[in-house]
CSV table of C-alpha atoms in Angstrom, one decimal:
chain,number,residue,atom,x,y,z
A,1,UNK,CA,-17.4,-47.1,-81.0
A,2,UNK,CA,-14.7,-45.1,-79.6
A,3,UNK,CA,-17.2,-43.4,-77.2
A,4,UNK,CA,-18.3,-46.8,-75.9
A,5,UNK,CA,-14.7,-47.8,-75.4
A,6,UNK,CA,-14.1,-44.5,-73.5
A,7,UNK,CA,-17.0,-45.2,-71.2
A,8,UNK,CA,-15.8,-48.7,-70.4
A,9,UNK,CA,-12.2,-47.4,-69.8
A,10,UNK,CA,-13.5,-44.7,-67.5
A,11,UNK,CA,-15.6,-47.1,-65.4
A,12,UNK,CA,-12.8,-49.6,-65.1
A,13,UNK,CA,-10.3,-46.8,-64.1
A,14,UNK,CA,-12.7,-45.4,-61.5
A,15,UNK,CA,-13.3,-48.9,-60.0
A,16,UNK,CA,-9.7,-49.9,-59.8
A,17,UNK,CA,-8.1,-46.6,-58.9
A,18,UNK,CA,-10.7,-45.7,-56.3
A,19,UNK,CA,-9.5,-42.2,-55.8
A,20,UNK,CA,-10.8,-40.2,-52.8
A,21,UNK,CA,-13.3,-37.6,-53.8
A,22,UNK,CA,-12.1,-34.2,-52.7
A,23,UNK,CA,-14.2,-32.8,-49.9
A,24,UNK,CA,-15.1,-29.6,-51.9
A,25,UNK,CA,-16.3,-31.7,-54.8
A,26,UNK,CA,-18.4,-34.2,-52.8
A,27,UNK,CA,-21.8,-32.5,-53.0
A,28,UNK,CA,-21.4,-31.8,-56.7
A,29,UNK,CA,-20.2,-35.1,-58.0
A,30,UNK,CA,-23.5,-37.1,-57.9
A,31,UNK,CA,-25.4,-34.2,-59.6
A,32,UNK,CA,-22.7,-33.8,-62.2
A,33,UNK,CA,-22.8,-37.5,-63.0
A,34,UNK,CA,-26.6,-37.3,-63.5
A,35,UNK,CA,-26.3,-34.3,-65.7
A,36,UNK,CA,-23.6,-35.9,-67.8
A,37,UNK,CA,-25.8,-39.0,-68.1
A,38,UNK,CA,-28.6,-36.8,-69.4
A,39,UNK,CA,-26.2,-35.2,-72.0
A,40,UNK,CA,-25.1,-38.7,-73.0
A,41,UNK,CA,-28.6,-40.0,-73.5
A,42,UNK,CA,-29.5,-36.9,-75.4
A,43,UNK,CA,-26.5,-37.3,-77.7
A,44,UNK,CA,-27.4,-41.0,-78.3
A,45,UNK,CA,-30.9,-40.0,-79.2
A,46,UNK,CA,-29.5,-37.3,-81.5
A,47,UNK,CA,-27.3,-39.8,-83.2
A,48,UNK,CA,-30.2,-42.1,-83.9
A,49,UNK,CA,-32.1,-39.1,-85.2
A,50,UNK,CA,-29.2,-38.5,-87.5
A,51,UNK,CA,-28.5,-35.0,-86.2
A,52,UNK,CA,-25.6,-35.9,-83.8
A,53,UNK,CA,-22.8,-33.4,-83.8
A,54,UNK,CA,-19.6,-33.8,-81.7
A,55,UNK,CA,-19.3,-30.1,-81.0
A,56,UNK,CA,-22.9,-29.9,-79.8
A,57,UNK,CA,-22.4,-32.9,-77.6
A,58,UNK,CA,-19.2,-31.6,-76.0
A,59,UNK,CA,-20.7,-28.2,-75.3
A,60,UNK,CA,-24.0,-29.7,-73.9
A,61,UNK,CA,-22.0,-32.2,-71.8
A,62,UNK,CA,-19.8,-29.6,-70.3
A,63,UNK,CA,-22.5,-27.0,-69.8
A,64,UNK,CA,-24.9,-29.6,-68.3
A,65,UNK,CA,-22.3,-30.5,-65.7
A,66,UNK,CA,-21.4,-26.9,-64.9
A,67,UNK,CA,-25.0,-25.7,-64.6
A,68,UNK,CA,-25.9,-28.7,-62.4
A,69,UNK,CA,-23.0,-28.0,-60.1
A,70,UNK,CA,-23.8,-24.3,-60.1
A,71,UNK,CA,-27.4,-25.0,-59.1
A,72,UNK,CA,-26.3,-27.2,-56.2
A,73,UNK,CA,-23.8,-24.6,-55.1
A,74,UNK,CA,-26.4,-21.9,-55.2
A,75,UNK,CA,-28.9,-24.0,-53.3
A,76,UNK,CA,-26.2,-24.7,-50.7
A,77,UNK,CA,-25.6,-21.0,-50.3
A,78,UNK,CA,-29.3,-20.3,-50.1
A,79,UNK,CA,-29.9,-23.0,-47.6
A,80,UNK,CA,-32.1,-25.1,-49.9
A,81,UNK,CA,-29.3,-27.3,-51.2
A,82,UNK,CA,-31.0,-30.7,-50.6
A,83,UNK,CA,-34.3,-29.6,-52.0
A,84,UNK,CA,-32.7,-28.0,-55.1
A,85,UNK,CA,-30.5,-31.0,-55.8
A,86,UNK,CA,-33.6,-33.2,-55.5
A,87,UNK,CA,-35.3,-30.9,-58.1
A,88,UNK,CA,-32.3,-31.1,-60.4
A,89,UNK,CA,-32.3,-34.9,-60.2
A,90,UNK,CA,-36.0,-35.0,-60.9
A,91,UNK,CA,-35.8,-32.8,-64.0
A,92,UNK,CA,-32.8,-34.6,-65.3
A,93,UNK,CA,-34.4,-37.9,-64.6
A,94,UNK,CA,-37.5,-36.9,-66.6
A,95,UNK,CA,-35.3,-35.8,-69.5
A,96,UNK,CA,-33.4,-39.1,-69.4
A,97,UNK,CA,-36.7,-41.0,-69.5
A,98,UNK,CA,-38.0,-39.0,-72.5
A,99,UNK,CA,-34.7,-39.5,-74.3
A,100,UNK,CA,-34.6,-43.2,-73.6
A,101,UNK,CA,-38.2,-43.4,-74.9
A,102,UNK,CA,-37.1,-41.8,-78.1
A,103,UNK,CA,-34.1,-44.1,-78.4
A,104,UNK,CA,-36.5,-47.1,-77.8
A,105,UNK,CA,-38.8,-45.9,-80.5
A,106,UNK,CA,-35.8,-45.7,-82.9
A,107,UNK,CA,-34.3,-49.1,-82.0
A,108,UNK,CA,-37.4,-51.2,-81.5
A,109,UNK,CA,-40.0,-49.1,-83.4
A,110,UNK,CA,-42.2,-49.3,-80.3
B,1,UNK,CA,-27.9,-30.1,-73.0
B,2,UNK,CA,-28.8,-32.8,-75.4
B,3,UNK,CA,-29.5,-30.6,-78.3
B,4,UNK,CA,-31.0,-31.6,-81.6
B,5,UNK,CA,-30.6,-28.3,-83.2
B,6,UNK,CA,-31.8,-28.4,-86.8
B,7,UNK,CA,-29.2,-25.9,-88.1
B,8,UNK,CA,-26.3,-28.2,-86.8
B,9,UNK,CA,-26.8,-31.1,-89.1
B,10,UNK,CA,-23.8,-33.3,-89.7
B,11,UNK,CA,-22.0,-33.0,-93.0
B,12,UNK,CA,-23.0,-36.3,-94.5
B,13,UNK,CA,-26.7,-35.6,-94.3
B,14,UNK,CA,-27.6,-36.6,-97.9
B,15,UNK,CA,-26.4,-40.3,-97.6
B,16,UNK,CA,-27.4,-40.9,-94.0
B,17,UNK,CA,-29.4,-44.0,-93.3
B,18,UNK,CA,-33.1,-43.3,-92.6
B,19,UNK,CA,-33.4,-46.0,-90.0
B,20,UNK,CA,-32.2,-45.5,-86.4
B,21,UNK,CA,-30.8,-49.0,-86.3
B,22,UNK,CA,-28.9,-48.4,-89.5
B,23,UNK,CA,-27.5,-45.2,-88.1
B,24,UNK,CA,-26.4,-47.0,-84.9
B,25,UNK,CA,-24.6,-49.7,-87.0
B,26,UNK,CA,-23.2,-46.9,-89.1
B,27,UNK,CA,-21.9,-45.1,-86.1
B,28,UNK,CA,-20.3,-48.2,-84.7
B,29,UNK,CA,-18.5,-49.1,-87.9
B,30,UNK,CA,-17.5,-45.6,-89.1
B,31,UNK,CA,-13.8,-44.6,-88.8
B,32,UNK,CA,-13.3,-42.6,-85.7
B,33,UNK,CA,-12.9,-38.9,-86.3
B,34,UNK,CA,-11.3,-36.3,-84.0
B,35,UNK,CA,-14.7,-35.3,-82.6
B,36,UNK,CA,-15.5,-38.9,-81.7
B,37,UNK,CA,-12.3,-39.0,-79.7
B,38,UNK,CA,-13.4,-36.0,-77.8
B,39,UNK,CA,-16.8,-37.6,-77.1
B,40,UNK,CA,-15.0,-40.7,-76.0
B,41,UNK,CA,-12.9,-38.8,-73.6
B,42,UNK,CA,-16.0,-37.1,-72.1
B,43,UNK,CA,-17.7,-40.4,-71.7
B,44,UNK,CA,-14.6,-41.8,-70.1
B,45,UNK,CA,-14.8,-38.9,-67.7
B,46,UNK,CA,-18.5,-39.7,-67.0
B,47,UNK,CA,-17.8,-43.4,-66.4
B,48,UNK,CA,-14.8,-42.5,-64.2
B,49,UNK,CA,-16.9,-40.0,-62.1
B,50,UNK,CA,-19.8,-42.4,-61.8
B,51,UNK,CA,-17.6,-45.3,-60.7
B,52,UNK,CA,-15.7,-43.1,-58.2
B,53,UNK,CA,-19.0,-41.8,-56.8
B,54,UNK,CA,-20.4,-45.4,-56.4
B,55,UNK,CA,-17.3,-46.7,-54.8
B,56,UNK,CA,-17.0,-43.7,-52.5
B,57,UNK,CA,-20.6,-44.3,-51.3
B,58,UNK,CA,-19.8,-47.9,-50.8
B,59,UNK,CA,-16.6,-47.5,-48.9
B,60,UNK,CA,-17.4,-44.4,-46.8
B,61,UNK,CA,-19.5,-44.1,-43.7
B,62,UNK,CA,-23.2,-43.4,-44.1
B,63,UNK,CA,-22.6,-39.8,-43.0
B,64,UNK,CA,-20.1,-38.9,-45.7
B,65,UNK,CA,-22.7,-37.7,-48.1
B,66,UNK,CA,-24.9,-36.0,-45.5
B,67,UNK,CA,-25.5,-32.3,-45.6
B,68,UNK,CA,-24.3,-29.9,-43.0
B,69,UNK,CA,-27.8,-29.2,-41.6
B,70,UNK,CA,-28.5,-33.0,-41.3
B,71,UNK,CA,-25.2,-33.5,-39.6
B,72,UNK,CA,-25.8,-30.7,-37.2
B,73,UNK,CA,-29.2,-32.0,-36.2
B,74,UNK,CA,-27.8,-35.5,-35.9
B,75,UNK,CA,-25.0,-34.2,-33.7
B,76,UNK,CA,-27.5,-32.3,-31.6
B,77,UNK,CA,-29.7,-35.3,-31.0
B,78,UNK,CA,-26.6,-37.4,-30.2
B,79,UNK,CA,-25.4,-34.9,-27.7
B,80,UNK,CA,-28.9,-34.7,-26.2
B,81,UNK,CA,-28.9,-38.5,-25.9
B,82,UNK,CA,-25.5,-38.3,-24.3
B,83,UNK,CA,-26.7,-35.8,-21.8
B,84,UNK,CA,-29.6,-38.0,-20.9
B,85,UNK,CA,-27.4,-41.0,-20.5
B,86,UNK,CA,-24.9,-39.0,-18.4
B,87,UNK,CA,-27.8,-37.9,-16.1
B,88,UNK,CA,-29.1,-41.4,-15.9
B,89,UNK,CA,-25.6,-42.6,-15.0
B,90,UNK,CA,-25.2,-40.0,-12.3
B,91,UNK,CA,-28.6,-40.9,-10.9
B,92,UNK,CA,-27.8,-44.6,-10.9
B,93,UNK,CA,-24.4,-44.0,-9.3
B,94,UNK,CA,-26.1,-41.9,-6.6
B,95,UNK,CA,-28.6,-44.7,-5.9
B,96,UNK,CA,-25.8,-47.3,-5.8
B,97,UNK,CA,-23.8,-45.2,-3.4
B,98,UNK,CA,-26.8,-44.7,-1.2
B,99,UNK,CA,-27.5,-48.5,-1.2
B,100,UNK,CA,-23.9,-49.3,-0.5
B,101,UNK,CA,-23.8,-46.8,2.3
B,102,UNK,CA,-26.9,-48.3,3.9
B,103,UNK,CA,-25.5,-51.8,3.5
B,104,UNK,CA,-22.3,-50.7,5.2
B,105,UNK,CA,-24.2,-49.0,8.0
B,106,UNK,CA,-26.3,-52.1,8.5
B,107,UNK,CA,-23.2,-54.3,8.5
B,108,UNK,CA,-21.5,-52.1,11.0
B,109,UNK,CA,-24.6,-52.0,13.2
B,110,UNK,CA,-24.9,-55.8,12.9
B,111,UNK,CA,-21.3,-56.2,13.9
B,112,UNK,CA,-21.7,-53.9,16.8
B,113,UNK,CA,-24.8,-55.7,17.9
B,114,UNK,CA,-22.9,-59.1,17.7
B,115,UNK,CA,-20.1,-57.7,19.8
B,116,UNK,CA,-22.6,-56.4,22.4
B,117,UNK,CA,-24.4,-59.7,22.3
B,118,UNK,CA,-21.1,-61.5,23.0
B,119,UNK,CA,-20.3,-59.1,25.9
B,120,UNK,CA,-23.8,-59.4,27.4
B,121,UNK,CA,-23.7,-63.2,27.1
B,122,UNK,CA,-20.4,-63.2,29.0
B,123,UNK,CA,-21.8,-60.9,31.6
B,124,UNK,CA,-24.9,-63.0,32.0
B,125,UNK,CA,-22.8,-66.2,32.2
B,126,UNK,CA,-24.4,-67.8,29.2
B,127,UNK,CA,-21.1,-68.6,27.4
B,128,UNK,CA,-17.6,-69.5,28.5
B,129,UNK,CA,-14.9,-66.8,28.5
B,130,UNK,CA,-11.2,-66.6,28.5
B,131,UNK,CA,-8.6,-63.9,28.9
B,132,UNK,CA,-5.9,-62.5,31.2
B,133,UNK,CA,-6.8,-62.4,34.9
B,134,UNK,CA,-6.0,-63.8,38.3
B,135,UNK,CA,-6.5,-67.1,40.1
B,136,UNK,CA,-7.0,-66.6,43.9
B,137,UNK,CA,-6.7,-69.7,46.0
B,138,UNK,CA,-8.2,-69.5,49.5
B,139,UNK,CA,-7.4,-72.3,51.9
B,140,UNK,CA,-9.7,-72.8,54.9
B,141,UNK,CA,-8.2,-75.4,57.2
B,142,UNK,CA,-10.5,-74.4,60.1
B,143,UNK,CA,-13.7,-74.1,58.1
B,144,UNK,CA,-14.1,-70.5,59.2
B,145,UNK,CA,-14.1,-68.7,55.9
B,146,UNK,CA,-17.8,-68.2,55.1
B,147,UNK,CA,-20.0,-66.7,52.5
B,148,UNK,CA,-19.5,-63.2,53.8
B,149,UNK,CA,-15.7,-63.4,53.2
B,150,UNK,CA,-16.1,-64.8,49.7
B,151,UNK,CA,-18.8,-62.3,48.9
B,152,UNK,CA,-16.4,-59.5,50.0
B,153,UNK,CA,-13.8,-61.0,47.7
B,154,UNK,CA,-16.2,-61.1,44.8
B,155,UNK,CA,-17.2,-57.5,45.4
B,156,UNK,CA,-13.6,-56.4,45.5
B,157,UNK,CA,-12.9,-58.2,42.3
B,158,UNK,CA,-15.9,-56.6,40.6
B,159,UNK,CA,-14.8,-53.2,41.9
B,160,UNK,CA,-11.4,-53.9,40.3
B,161,UNK,CA,-13.1,-54.5,37.0
B,162,UNK,CA,-13.4,-58.3,36.8
B,163,UNK,CA,-15.4,-59.2,33.8
B,164,UNK,CA,-16.1,-62.9,34.5
B,165,UNK,CA,-15.8,-64.7,37.8
B,166,UNK,CA,-15.9,-68.4,38.6
B,167,UNK,CA,-15.4,-70.3,41.8
B,168,UNK,CA,-13.8,-73.8,41.8
B,169,UNK,CA,-14.4,-74.2,38.1
B,170,UNK,CA,-17.9,-75.0,39.1
B,171,UNK,CA,-19.9,-71.9,39.9
B,172,UNK,CA,-20.1,-68.9,37.6
B,173,UNK,CA,-20.6,-65.7,39.5
B,174,UNK,CA,-22.8,-63.2,37.7
B,175,UNK,CA,-24.9,-60.3,38.8
B,176,UNK,CA,-27.8,-62.5,40.0
B,177,UNK,CA,-25.6,-65.0,41.8
B,178,UNK,CA,-26.1,-65.3,45.5
B,179,UNK,CA,-23.6,-66.7,48.1
B,180,UNK,CA,-24.8,-68.2,51.3
B,181,UNK,CA,-23.5,-70.6,53.9
B,182,UNK,CA,-26.6,-72.7,53.3
B,183,UNK,CA,-29.6,-73.3,55.5
B,184,UNK,CA,-27.7,-76.1,57.3
B,185,UNK,CA,-24.2,-74.6,57.5
B,186,UNK,CA,-21.4,-77.2,57.1
B,187,UNK,CA,-17.9,-76.0,57.6
B,188,UNK,CA,-15.9,-75.7,54.4
B,189,UNK,CA,-18.9,-75.7,52.2
B,190,UNK,CA,-20.7,-72.8,50.4
B,191,UNK,CA,-23.8,-72.4,48.2
B,192,UNK,CA,-22.9,-70.3,45.2
B,193,UNK,CA,-26.0,-69.6,43.1
B,194,UNK,CA,-27.3,-73.1,43.8
B,195,UNK,CA,-24.0,-74.9,43.3
B,196,UNK,CA,-22.2,-76.3,46.4
B,197,UNK,CA,-18.5,-75.6,46.4
B,198,UNK,CA,-15.9,-76.9,49.0
B,199,UNK,CA,-12.8,-75.4,50.3
B,200,UNK,CA,-10.1,-74.7,49.2
B,201,UNK,CA,-11.9,-72.0,47.2
B,202,UNK,CA,-10.3,-71.2,43.8
B,203,UNK,CA,-11.6,-67.9,42.4
B,204,UNK,CA,-10.9,-67.3,38.7
B,205,UNK,CA,-11.4,-63.7,37.6
B,206,UNK,CA,-10.8,-62.3,34.1
B,207,UNK,CA,-9.7,-58.7,34.0
B,208,UNK,CA,-6.6,-56.6,34.4
B,209,UNK,CA,-4.3,-59.0,36.3
B,210,UNK,CA,-2.4,-56.2,38.2
B,211,UNK,CA,-5.6,-54.4,39.3
B,212,UNK,CA,-7.3,-57.6,40.3
B,213,UNK,CA,-4.2,-58.8,42.3
B,214,UNK,CA,-3.9,-55.5,44.1
B,215,UNK,CA,-7.6,-55.7,45.0
B,216,UNK,CA,-6.9,-58.8,47.1
B,217,UNK,CA,-3.8,-57.7,49.0
B,218,UNK,CA,-4.5,-54.2,50.2
B,219,UNK,CA,-4.5,-53.7,54.0
B,220,UNK,CA,-7.7,-54.8,55.6
B,221,UNK,CA,-8.7,-56.5,52.4
B,222,UNK,CA,-9.3,-60.1,51.5
B,223,UNK,CA,-5.8,-61.4,52.5
B,224,UNK,CA,-5.9,-59.8,55.9
B,225,UNK,CA,-9.5,-61.0,56.4
B,226,UNK,CA,-8.8,-64.6,55.5
B,227,UNK,CA,-5.5,-64.7,57.5
B,228,UNK,CA,-7.4,-63.4,60.5
B,229,UNK,CA,-9.7,-66.4,60.1
B,230,UNK,CA,-6.8,-68.8,60.0
B,231,UNK,CA,-6.7,-69.4,56.2
B,232,UNK,CA,-4.2,-68.4,53.5
B,233,UNK,CA,-4.6,-66.5,50.2
B,234,UNK,CA,-2.3,-67.0,47.2
B,235,UNK,CA,-2.7,-65.1,44.0
B,236,UNK,CA,-1.4,-66.3,40.6
B,237,UNK,CA,-1.6,-64.5,37.4
B,238,UNK,CA,-1.5,-67.1,34.6
B,239,UNK,CA,-1.4,-65.9,31.0
B,240,UNK,CA,-4.9,-67.1,30.3
B,241,UNK,CA,-7.8,-67.7,32.6
B,242,UNK,CA,-10.5,-70.0,31.3
B,243,UNK,CA,-14.0,-69.6,32.7
B,244,UNK,CA,-16.0,-72.6,31.4
B,245,UNK,CA,-18.9,-73.0,33.9
B,246,UNK,CA,-22.2,-71.3,33.0
B,247,UNK,CA,-24.7,-69.5,35.1
B,248,UNK,CA,-28.2,-71.0,35.1
B,249,UNK,CA,-30.3,-69.1,32.5
B,250,UNK,CA,-32.5,-66.5,34.1
B,251,UNK,CA,-36.1,-67.6,34.5
B,252,UNK,CA,-38.1,-64.5,33.8
B,253,UNK,CA,-41.8,-64.6,34.2
B,254,UNK,CA,-43.1,-61.0,34.3
B,255,UNK,CA,-40.5,-58.9,32.6
B,256,UNK,CA,-40.7,-58.0,28.9
B,257,UNK,CA,-38.1,-56.1,26.8
B,258,UNK,CA,-39.2,-52.5,26.3
B,259,UNK,CA,-37.7,-49.9,24.0
């Protein structure tokens, strides 16, 4: 409940404040958002599985974001930034899909 | 990472609902704990970042998210296009300058040709003319002034630079004009290029008035000659001499222009 409220508050704040993204963060923000989405869906699935743990969620959320940013940074340094961020997005997208499939099975038994 | 680690089971495992839906409802209605607040904060961060990213993509230019390599190649292609356009511009300006120059040259040549045409038509007696000059009146009370005298007068005027000559406002004197006393000479009459003129003879000549006037009065010149014959010569220099009579157009039969 409080998590959903937090999500809504964050979206509303982002839309209304419209802060400028710092130039050094610009390449990492989209990947970080996708990674955080992955962690969130994973946590939702874990909750439906009955194995949700706040500590695990927090750690997975933060590490997901950091690792995604690190991969993009490494890719930029190696000159394969766009390819590597595409790869990260694909992998995270697949994980999101599988998590959502599990959530769907839980909620709709289908 | 979304972990479902088995050794990290929540504390209330024994009485947890077996169904996913029940668990969802349970999670929604449970009293918030400290851990849930942290999760909520993280989700707020996620929503904030996502919204910021979306609005940044919407508000900024399409190149804001582009990578350095893409931007560099874009810049290169743009500068290549600019180079091409600059070269084209230079070429077109060159062409325009050349065209303008040739137009100017043609206009200048046309103007020069028109001027020459006007001069030649005046010299040929095809159009009237006006300008400064002299009016020489020759009286001939005895009928002794003949074609020879008048021809001498015309020659003197031509030598003095007369550009158009007319006698008695009737007969234009051009290069091809002849002066005779006629086949049946009558005193006080002359045939000037086919036109009969009678004394007193009034010769209009356009040219430098001083030079033309001098050409008539030098010793042994026209004045002396006419006075020897018993006539008089008077020279006026009005501001404008008008020559209105025209010479008959030349009737060429054999000659063709050649370049």
